Coordinates of C-alpha atoms in Angstrom, one line a residue:
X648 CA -20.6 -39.6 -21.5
X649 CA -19.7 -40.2 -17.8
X650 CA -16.9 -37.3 -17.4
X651 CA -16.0 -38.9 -13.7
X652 CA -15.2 -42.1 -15.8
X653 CA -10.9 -42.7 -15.5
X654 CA -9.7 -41.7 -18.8
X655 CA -7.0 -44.3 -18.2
X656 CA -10.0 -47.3 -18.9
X657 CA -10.8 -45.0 -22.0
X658 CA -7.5 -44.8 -23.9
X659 CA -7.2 -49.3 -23.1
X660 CA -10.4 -49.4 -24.8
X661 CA -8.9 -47.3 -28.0
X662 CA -6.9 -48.5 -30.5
X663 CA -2.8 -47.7 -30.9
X664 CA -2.8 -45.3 -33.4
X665 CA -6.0 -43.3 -32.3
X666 CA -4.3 -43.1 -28.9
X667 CA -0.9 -42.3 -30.0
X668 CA -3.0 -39.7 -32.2
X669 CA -4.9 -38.3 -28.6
X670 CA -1.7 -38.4 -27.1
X671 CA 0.1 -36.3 -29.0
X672 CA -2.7 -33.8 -29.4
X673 CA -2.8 -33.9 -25.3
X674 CA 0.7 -33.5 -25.4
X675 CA 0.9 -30.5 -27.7
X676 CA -2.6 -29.3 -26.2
X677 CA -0.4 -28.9 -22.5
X678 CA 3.0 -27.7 -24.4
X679 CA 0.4 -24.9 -25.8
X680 CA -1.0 -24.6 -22.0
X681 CA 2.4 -23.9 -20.5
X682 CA 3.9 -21.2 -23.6
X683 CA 0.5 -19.8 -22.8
X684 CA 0.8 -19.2 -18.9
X685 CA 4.8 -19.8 -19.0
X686 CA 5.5 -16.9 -21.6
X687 CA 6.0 -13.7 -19.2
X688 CA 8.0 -11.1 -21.4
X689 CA 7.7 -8.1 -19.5
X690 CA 8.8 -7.6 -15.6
X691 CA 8.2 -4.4 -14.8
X692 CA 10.4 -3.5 -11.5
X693 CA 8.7 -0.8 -9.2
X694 CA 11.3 0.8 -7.2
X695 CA 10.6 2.9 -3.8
X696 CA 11.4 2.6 -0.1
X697 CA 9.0 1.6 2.8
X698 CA 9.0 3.7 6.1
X699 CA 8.6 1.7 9.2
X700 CA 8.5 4.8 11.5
X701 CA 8.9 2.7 14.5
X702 CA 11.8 0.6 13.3
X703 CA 14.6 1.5 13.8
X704 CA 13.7 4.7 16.7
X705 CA 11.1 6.7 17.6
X706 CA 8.6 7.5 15.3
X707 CA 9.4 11.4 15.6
X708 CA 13.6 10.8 15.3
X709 CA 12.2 9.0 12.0
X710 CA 10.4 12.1 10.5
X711 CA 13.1 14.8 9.3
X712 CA 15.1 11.6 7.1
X713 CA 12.2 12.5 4.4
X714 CA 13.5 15.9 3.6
X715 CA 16.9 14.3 2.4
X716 CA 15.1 11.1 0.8
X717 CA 12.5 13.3 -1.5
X718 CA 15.3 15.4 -2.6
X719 CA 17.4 12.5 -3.6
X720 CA 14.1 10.7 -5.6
X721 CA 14.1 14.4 -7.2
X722 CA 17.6 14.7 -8.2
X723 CA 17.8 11.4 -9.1
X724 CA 14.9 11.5 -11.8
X725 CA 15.7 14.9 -12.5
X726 CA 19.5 13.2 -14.0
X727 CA 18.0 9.8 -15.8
X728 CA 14.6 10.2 -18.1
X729 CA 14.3 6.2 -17.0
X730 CA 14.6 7.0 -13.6
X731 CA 11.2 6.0 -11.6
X732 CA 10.1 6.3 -7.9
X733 CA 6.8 6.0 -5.9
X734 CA 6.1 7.9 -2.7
X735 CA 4.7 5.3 -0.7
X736 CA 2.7 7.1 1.9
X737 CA 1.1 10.6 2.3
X738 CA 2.7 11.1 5.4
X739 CA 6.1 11.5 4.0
X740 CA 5.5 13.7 1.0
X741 CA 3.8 16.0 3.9
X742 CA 6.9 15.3 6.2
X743 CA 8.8 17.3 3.4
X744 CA 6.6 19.9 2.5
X745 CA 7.0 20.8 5.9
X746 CA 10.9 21.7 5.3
X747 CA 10.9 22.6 1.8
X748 CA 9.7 26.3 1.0
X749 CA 12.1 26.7 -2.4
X750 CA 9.7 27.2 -5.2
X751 CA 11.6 25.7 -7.6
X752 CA 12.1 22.5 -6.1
X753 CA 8.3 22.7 -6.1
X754 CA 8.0 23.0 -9.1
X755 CA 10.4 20.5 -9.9
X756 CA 8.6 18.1 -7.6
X757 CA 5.2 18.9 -10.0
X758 CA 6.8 18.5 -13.3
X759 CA 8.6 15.0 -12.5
X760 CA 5.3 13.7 -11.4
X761 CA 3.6 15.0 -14.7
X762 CA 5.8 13.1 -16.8
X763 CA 5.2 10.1 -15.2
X764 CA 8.7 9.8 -13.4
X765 CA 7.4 10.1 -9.8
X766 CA 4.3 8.7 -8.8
X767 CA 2.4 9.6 -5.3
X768 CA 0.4 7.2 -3.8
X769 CA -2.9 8.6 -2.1
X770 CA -3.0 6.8 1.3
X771 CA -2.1 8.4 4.6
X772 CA -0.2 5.4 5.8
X773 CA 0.3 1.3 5.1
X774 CA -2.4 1.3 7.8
X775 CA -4.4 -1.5 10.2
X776 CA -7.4 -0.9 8.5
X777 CA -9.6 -3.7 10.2
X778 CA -8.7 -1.5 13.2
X779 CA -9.8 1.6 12.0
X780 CA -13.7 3.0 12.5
X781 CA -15.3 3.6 8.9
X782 CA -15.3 7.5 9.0
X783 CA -11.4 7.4 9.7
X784 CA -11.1 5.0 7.3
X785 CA -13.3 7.2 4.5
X786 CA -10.9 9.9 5.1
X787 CA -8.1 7.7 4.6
X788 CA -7.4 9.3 1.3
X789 CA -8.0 13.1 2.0
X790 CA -4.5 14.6 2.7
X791 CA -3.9 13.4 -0.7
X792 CA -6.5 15.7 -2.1
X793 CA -5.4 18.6 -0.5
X794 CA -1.5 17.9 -1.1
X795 CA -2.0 17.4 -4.9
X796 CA -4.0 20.4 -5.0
X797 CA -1.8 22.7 -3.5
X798 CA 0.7 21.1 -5.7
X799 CA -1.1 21.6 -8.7
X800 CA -1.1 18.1 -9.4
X801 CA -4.7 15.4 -10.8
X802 CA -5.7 13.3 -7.7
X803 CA -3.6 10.0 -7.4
X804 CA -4.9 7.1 -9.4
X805 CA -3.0 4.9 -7.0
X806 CA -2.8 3.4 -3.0
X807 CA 0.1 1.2 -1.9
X808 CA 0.1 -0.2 1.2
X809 CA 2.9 -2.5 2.3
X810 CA 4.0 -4.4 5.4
X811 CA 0.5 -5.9 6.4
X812 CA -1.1 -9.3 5.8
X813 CA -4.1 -7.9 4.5
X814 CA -7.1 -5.4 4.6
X815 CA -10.7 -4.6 5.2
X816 CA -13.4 -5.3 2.6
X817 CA -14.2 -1.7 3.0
X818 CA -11.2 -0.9 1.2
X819 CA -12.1 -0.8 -2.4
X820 CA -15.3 1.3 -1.8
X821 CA -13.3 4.1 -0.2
X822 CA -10.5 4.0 -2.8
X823 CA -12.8 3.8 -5.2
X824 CA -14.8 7.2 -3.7
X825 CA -11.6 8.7 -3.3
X826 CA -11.2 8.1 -7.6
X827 CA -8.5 5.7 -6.7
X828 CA -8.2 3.2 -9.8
X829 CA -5.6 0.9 -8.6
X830 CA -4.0 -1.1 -5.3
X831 CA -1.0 -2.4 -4.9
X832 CA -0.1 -4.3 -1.4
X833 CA 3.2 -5.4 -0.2
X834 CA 1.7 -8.1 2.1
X835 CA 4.0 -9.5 4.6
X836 CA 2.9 -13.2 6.1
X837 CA 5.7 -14.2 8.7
X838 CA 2.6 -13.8 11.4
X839 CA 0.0 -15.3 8.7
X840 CA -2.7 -13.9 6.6
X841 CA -2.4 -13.6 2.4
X842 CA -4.9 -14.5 -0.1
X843 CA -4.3 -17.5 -2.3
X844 CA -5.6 -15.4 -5.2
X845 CA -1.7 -14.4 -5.2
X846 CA 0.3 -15.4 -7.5
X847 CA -1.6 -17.1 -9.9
X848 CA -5.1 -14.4 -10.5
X849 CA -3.6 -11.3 -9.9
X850 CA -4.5 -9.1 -10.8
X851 CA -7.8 -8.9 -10.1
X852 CA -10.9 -6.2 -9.6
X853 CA -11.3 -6.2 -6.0
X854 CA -15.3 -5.5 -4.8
X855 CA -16.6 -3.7 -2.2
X856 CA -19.4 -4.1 -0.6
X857 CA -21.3 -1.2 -2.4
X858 CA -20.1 -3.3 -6.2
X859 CA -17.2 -0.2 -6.8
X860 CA -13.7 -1.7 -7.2
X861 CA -9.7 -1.4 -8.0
X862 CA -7.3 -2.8 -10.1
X863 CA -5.8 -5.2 -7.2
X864 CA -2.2 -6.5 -7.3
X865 CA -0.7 -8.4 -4.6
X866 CA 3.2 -9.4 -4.0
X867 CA 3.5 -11.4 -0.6
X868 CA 5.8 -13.4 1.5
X869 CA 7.0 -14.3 4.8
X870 CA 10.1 -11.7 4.4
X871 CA 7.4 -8.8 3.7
X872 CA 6.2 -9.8 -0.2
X873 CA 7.8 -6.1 -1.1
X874 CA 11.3 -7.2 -0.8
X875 CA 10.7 -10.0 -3.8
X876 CA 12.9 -8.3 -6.2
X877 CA 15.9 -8.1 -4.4
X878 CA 15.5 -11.5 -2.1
X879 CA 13.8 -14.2 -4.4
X880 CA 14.1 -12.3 -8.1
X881 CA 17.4 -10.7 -7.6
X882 CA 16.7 -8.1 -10.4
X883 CA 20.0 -6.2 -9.6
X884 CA 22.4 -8.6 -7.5
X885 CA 24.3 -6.0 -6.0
X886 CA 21.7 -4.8 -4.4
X887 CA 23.2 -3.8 -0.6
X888 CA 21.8 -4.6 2.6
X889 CA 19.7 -1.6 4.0
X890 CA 20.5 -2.2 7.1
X891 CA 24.5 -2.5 6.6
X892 CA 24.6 -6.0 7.9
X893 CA 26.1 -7.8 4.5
X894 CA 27.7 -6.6 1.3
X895 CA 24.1 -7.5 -0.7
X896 CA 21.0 -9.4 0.0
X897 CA 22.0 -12.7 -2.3
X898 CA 21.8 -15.6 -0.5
X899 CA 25.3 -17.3 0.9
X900 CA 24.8 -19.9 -2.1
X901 CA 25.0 -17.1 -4.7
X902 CA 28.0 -15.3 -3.2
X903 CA 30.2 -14.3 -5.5
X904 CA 28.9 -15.4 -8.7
X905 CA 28.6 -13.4 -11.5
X906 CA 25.4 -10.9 -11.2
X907 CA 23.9 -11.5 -14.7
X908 CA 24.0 -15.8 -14.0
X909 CA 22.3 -14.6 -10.7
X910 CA 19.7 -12.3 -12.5
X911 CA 19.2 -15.8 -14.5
X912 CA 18.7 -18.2 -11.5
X913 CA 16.2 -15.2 -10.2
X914 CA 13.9 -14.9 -13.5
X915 CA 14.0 -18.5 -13.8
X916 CA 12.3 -18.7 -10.3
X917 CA 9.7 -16.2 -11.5
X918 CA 9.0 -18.1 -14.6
X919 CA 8.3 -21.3 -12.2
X920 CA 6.7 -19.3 -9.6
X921 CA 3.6 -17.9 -12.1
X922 CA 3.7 -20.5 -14.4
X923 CA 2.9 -23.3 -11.9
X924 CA -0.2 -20.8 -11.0
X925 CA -1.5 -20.5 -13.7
X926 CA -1.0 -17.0 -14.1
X927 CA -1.9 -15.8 -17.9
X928 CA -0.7 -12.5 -18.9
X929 CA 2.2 -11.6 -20.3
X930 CA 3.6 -9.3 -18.3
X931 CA 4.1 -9.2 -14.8
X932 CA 4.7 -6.8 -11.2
X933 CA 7.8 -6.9 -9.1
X934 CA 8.6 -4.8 -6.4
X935 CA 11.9 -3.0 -5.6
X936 CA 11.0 -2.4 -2.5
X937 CA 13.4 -2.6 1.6
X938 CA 12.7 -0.7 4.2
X939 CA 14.3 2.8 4.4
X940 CA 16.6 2.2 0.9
X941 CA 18.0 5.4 -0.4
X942 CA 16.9 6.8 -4.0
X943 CA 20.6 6.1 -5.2
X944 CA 20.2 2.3 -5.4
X945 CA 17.7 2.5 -8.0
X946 CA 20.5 4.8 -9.4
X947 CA 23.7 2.4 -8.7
X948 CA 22.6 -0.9 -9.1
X949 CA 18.7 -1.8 -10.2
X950 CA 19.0 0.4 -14.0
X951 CA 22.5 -0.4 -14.2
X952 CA 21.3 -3.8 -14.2
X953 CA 18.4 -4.1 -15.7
X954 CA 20.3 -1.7 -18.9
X955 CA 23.1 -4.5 -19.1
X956 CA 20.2 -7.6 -18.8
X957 CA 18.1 -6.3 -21.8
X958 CA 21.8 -5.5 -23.8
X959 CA 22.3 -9.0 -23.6
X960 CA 18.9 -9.8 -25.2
X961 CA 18.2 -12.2 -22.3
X962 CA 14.3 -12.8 -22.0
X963 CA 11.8 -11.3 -20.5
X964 CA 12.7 -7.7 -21.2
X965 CA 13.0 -5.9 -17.8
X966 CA 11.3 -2.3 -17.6
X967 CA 11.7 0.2 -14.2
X968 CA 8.5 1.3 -14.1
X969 CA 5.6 3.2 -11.7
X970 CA 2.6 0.8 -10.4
X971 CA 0.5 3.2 -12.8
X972 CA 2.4 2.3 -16.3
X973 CA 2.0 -2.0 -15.4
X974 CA -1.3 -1.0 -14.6
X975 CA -2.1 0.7 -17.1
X976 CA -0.5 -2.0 -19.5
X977 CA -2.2 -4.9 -18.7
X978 CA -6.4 -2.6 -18.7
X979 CA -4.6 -1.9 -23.1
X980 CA -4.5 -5.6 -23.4
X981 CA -6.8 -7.8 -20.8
X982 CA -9.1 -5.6 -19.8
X983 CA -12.1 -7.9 -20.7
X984 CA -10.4 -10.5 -19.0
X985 CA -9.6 -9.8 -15.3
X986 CA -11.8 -11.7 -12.4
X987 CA -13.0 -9.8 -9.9
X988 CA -13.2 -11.1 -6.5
X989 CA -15.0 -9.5 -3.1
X990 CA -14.3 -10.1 0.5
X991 CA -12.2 -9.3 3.6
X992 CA -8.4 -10.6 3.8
X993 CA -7.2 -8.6 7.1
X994 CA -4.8 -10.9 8.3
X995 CA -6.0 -9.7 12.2
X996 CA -2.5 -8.0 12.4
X997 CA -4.2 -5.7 14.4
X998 CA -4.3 -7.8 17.2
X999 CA -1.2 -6.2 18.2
X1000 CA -2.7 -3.4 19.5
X1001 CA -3.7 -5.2 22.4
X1002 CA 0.0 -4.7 23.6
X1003 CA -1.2 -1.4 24.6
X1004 CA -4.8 -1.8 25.6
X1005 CA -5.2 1.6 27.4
X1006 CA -3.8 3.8 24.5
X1007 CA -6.1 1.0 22.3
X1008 CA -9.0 2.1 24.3
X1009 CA -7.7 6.1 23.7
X1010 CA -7.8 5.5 20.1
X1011 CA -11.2 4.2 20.0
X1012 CA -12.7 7.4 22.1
X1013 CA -10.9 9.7 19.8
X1014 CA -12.5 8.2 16.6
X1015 CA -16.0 8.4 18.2
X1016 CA -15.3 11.9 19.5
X1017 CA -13.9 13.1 16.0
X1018 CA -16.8 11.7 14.1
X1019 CA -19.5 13.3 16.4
X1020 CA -17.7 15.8 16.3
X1021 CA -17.5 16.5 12.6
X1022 CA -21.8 15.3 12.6
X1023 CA -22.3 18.9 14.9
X1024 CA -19.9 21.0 12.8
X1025 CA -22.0 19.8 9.5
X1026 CA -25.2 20.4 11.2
X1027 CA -24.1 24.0 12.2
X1028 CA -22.4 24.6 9.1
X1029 CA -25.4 24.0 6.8
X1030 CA -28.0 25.6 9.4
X1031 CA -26.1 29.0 10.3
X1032 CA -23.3 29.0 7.7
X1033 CA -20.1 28.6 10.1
X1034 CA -17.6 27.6 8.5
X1035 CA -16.2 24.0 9.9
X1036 CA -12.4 24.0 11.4
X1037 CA -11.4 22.1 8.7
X1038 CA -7.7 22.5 9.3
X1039 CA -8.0 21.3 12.5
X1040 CA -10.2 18.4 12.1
X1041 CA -7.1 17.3 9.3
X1042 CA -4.6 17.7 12.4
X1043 CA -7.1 15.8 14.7
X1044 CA -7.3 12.6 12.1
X1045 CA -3.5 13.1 11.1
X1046 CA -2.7 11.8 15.1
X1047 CA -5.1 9.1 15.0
X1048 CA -3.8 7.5 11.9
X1049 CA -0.5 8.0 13.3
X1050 CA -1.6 5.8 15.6
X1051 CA -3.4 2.8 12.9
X1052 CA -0.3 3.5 10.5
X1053 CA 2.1 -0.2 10.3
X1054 CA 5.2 0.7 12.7
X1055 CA 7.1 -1.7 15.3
X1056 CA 10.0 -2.2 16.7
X1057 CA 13.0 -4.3 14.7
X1058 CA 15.2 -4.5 18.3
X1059 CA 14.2 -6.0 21.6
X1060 CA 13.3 -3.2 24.0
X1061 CA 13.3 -3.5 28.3
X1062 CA 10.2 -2.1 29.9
X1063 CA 11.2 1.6 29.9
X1064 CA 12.3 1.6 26.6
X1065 CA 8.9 0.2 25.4
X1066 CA 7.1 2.9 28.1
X1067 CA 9.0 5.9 25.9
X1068 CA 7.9 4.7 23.0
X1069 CA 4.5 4.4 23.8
X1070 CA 4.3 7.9 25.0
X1071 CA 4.5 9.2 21.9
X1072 CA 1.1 7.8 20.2
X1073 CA -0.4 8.8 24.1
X1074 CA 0.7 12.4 23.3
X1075 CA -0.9 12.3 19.7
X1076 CA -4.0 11.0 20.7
X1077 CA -4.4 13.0 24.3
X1078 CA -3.7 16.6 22.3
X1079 CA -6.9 15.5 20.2
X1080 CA -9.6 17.8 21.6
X1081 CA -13.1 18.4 20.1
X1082 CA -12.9 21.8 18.8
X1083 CA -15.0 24.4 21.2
X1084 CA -18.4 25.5 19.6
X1085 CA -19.1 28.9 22.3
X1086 CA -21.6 31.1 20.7
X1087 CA -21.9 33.3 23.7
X1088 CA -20.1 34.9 26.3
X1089 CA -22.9 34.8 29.0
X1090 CA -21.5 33.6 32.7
X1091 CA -24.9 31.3 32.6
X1092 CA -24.6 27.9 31.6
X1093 CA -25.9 27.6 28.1
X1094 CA -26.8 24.0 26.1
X1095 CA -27.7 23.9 22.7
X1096 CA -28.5 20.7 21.1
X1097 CA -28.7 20.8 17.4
X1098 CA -31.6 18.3 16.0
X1099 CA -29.8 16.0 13.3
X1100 CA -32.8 14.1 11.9
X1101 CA -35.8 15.4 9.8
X1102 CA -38.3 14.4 12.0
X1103 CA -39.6 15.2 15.5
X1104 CA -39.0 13.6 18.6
X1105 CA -39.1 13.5 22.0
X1106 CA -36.2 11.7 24.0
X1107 CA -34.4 12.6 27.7
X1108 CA -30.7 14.1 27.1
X1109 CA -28.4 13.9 29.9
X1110 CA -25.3 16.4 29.7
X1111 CA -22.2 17.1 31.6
X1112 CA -22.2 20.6 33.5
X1113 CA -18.4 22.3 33.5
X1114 CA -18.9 23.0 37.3
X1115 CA -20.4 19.9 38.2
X1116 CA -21.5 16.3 37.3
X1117 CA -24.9 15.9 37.3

């Protein structure tokens, strides 16, 4: 048979019945198609805040607002057994490690995230990764390591990253390195960039260049694709407006109606939204997620909510939940069934740094000098056993991905404003010195080169004299 032939010409050549009979059996072969992709029972919400550091002020005046907001995610779990959270970023779990020295809230800290109540996600930062050279970006995971070990805690299983239109292709190879098993991304479009493999085939296995991967799911949108739940899904209506502006995020439309007929209009629109992409799993991700929310809404409004929504037997049944637990859900049921996709979706957000080309230029230097720099501290360390600074190096790469890390600006800033602000990343990146290798204490200039490769050769070296340039 011809399949480019019109079927229209086919069913004229048919008789009635035997086309009433194909009919129906196309009819009930698409009703069958749409229960099948339409059917989502299971929203699990995934509550947590995003930190724009340079949002709302400085990145530094930003910094001692974590010690409050952990201890609130650990009281609040502490109170509710169906109370979850996810620490978004490295960088603020070590914000309040830096101010908490009480043992017990410690150990508090350790058992919440062993019962699955508080999950930690292992990036640094929600970072421009297509900016970032590849040995910054291959330690992109290691504060994580040494955090969760001093906390007595497994490695984390997860990454978010929210606030950017996409990422590098290296990606998945160094979460995967890092025994990273899944990736969720909050990607925000109002500039461009996205993946059209969102909505409809997440999740997916996303493949590095070396064939490693991660469990991939994306939520995106021009409003920042982590705000879904509370601005196109309205899983808990009263949600208020993190930045004080309005009583709650509904639009003007909904105003005033009653929350669970909202919650209706807002599931409806999920249904739609996956349904019409074909998506085909039963359950499905939504993020909780605003920019600097306190703990307590989770507490006051989203598990009110969602409690009084699954009372009413309303469908699908909504679950608060860590990325880890959805995850982990749909590898128990379609694990032989999830595509797997490669490829680079950066989004070229990073083309903002070119607002500040000579800090830009900084930032490159520093991640040459740091990665030479960690080469000659190998080389000495497995030839005469000295021990590398490792403590500094940390400190050294902590500033630079400072620096990568996702901030701006929400207000319009005049031309000193904008020069303050910029200091600060100067100052990060200008303390970054290559740690001193001085053998000796001899008055003579001394050079020692240390031989990297396995074989010999013969090249000129020019160097740099402290006293003068030659």
């Amino acid at each position: 048979m011809n399949h480019t032939q019109n079927p229209k010409n086919l069913l004229q050549a048919t008789p009635r019945w035997l086309a009433a009979a194909r009919n129906s059996i196309i009819l009930s072969a698409l009703l069958s198609a749409t229960a099948a992709f339409g059917q989502i029972r299971t929203v699990y919400v995934i509550p947590y805040s995003h930190w724009d550091r340079g949002f709302l002020t400085s990145p530094e005046a930003i910094l001692p607002r974590l010690k409050t907001h952990i201890d609130e995610v650990i009281d609040c779990a502490a109170a509710d057994p169906e109370y979850r959270w996810t620490i978004e970023s490295i960088w603020q779990l070590n914000e309040w490690l830096k101010r908490t020295d009480d043992p017990k809230r410690l150990q508090l800290l350790r058992d919440l995230v062993k019962r699955g109540q508080i999950e930690i996600s292992g990036a640094y930062g929600s970072m421009h990764t297509e900016f970032m050279d590849s040995e910054e970006l291959n330690l992109l995971t290691q504060d994580s390591f040494r955090m969760t070990r001093a906390l007595g805690l497994d490695f984390p299983e997860l990454v978010t990253m929210d606030d950017v239109p996409g990422y590098s292709e290296r990606v998945p190879q160094v979460l995967a390195g890092s025994r990273v098993r899944y990736f969720l991304a909050g990607a925000n479009l109002f500039i461009g960039g996205g993946t059209s493999l969102a909505p409809g085939h997440v999740p997916f296995y996303w493949e590095g260049p070396d064939g490693s991967r991660v469990l991939t799911w994306i939520s995106q949108g021009k409003v920042g694709g982590y705000v879904e739940g509370m601005q196109e899904y309205y899983v808990a209506p009263t949600t208020p407006d993190p930045y004080g502006n309005l009583p709650n995020l509904l639009p003007k439309e909904l105003q005033g109606k009653p929350p669970l007929e909202v919650m209706e209009l807002g599931m409806r629109r999920l249904q739609e939204t996956y349904q019409k992409a074909g998506y085909k799993y039963d359950a499905v991700l939504v993020m909780y997620v605003h920019d600097f929310i306190s703990p307590t809404v989770e507490r006051d409004h989203l598990l009110p909510w969602v409690r009084k929504w699954n009372a009413s037997g309303r469908q699908p049944q909504l679950r608060v939940a860590t990325p880890k637990e959805f995850f982990d859900y749909i590898l128990s049921k379609y694990s032989n069934s999830i595509p797997t996709y490669k490829g680079d979706w950066t989004g070229l957000w990073a083309e903002v740094k070119t607002n500040s080309p000579g800090i830009d230029t900084l930032a490159r230097k520093v991640q040459l000098d740091l990665r030479a720099n960690s080469l000659l501290w190998s080389g000495l360390r497995l030839k005469r056993g000295i021990a590398f600074p490792a403590g500094n190096h940390l400190e050294d790469y902590r500033r630079l991905w400072n620096y990568d890390d996702q901030h701006t600006s929400r207000f319009p800033r005049t031309e000193p404003d904008v020069h303050q602000v910029l200091l600060h990343p100067q100052r990060e990146l200008n303390d970054i010195e290559p740690t001193d290798y001085s053998p000796g204490t001899s008055t003579h200039l001394r050079l020692e080169l240390q031989h990297v490769v396995q074989w010999p050769t013969e090249r000129l070296h020019y160097c740099e004299s402290r006293s003068e340039r030659q």
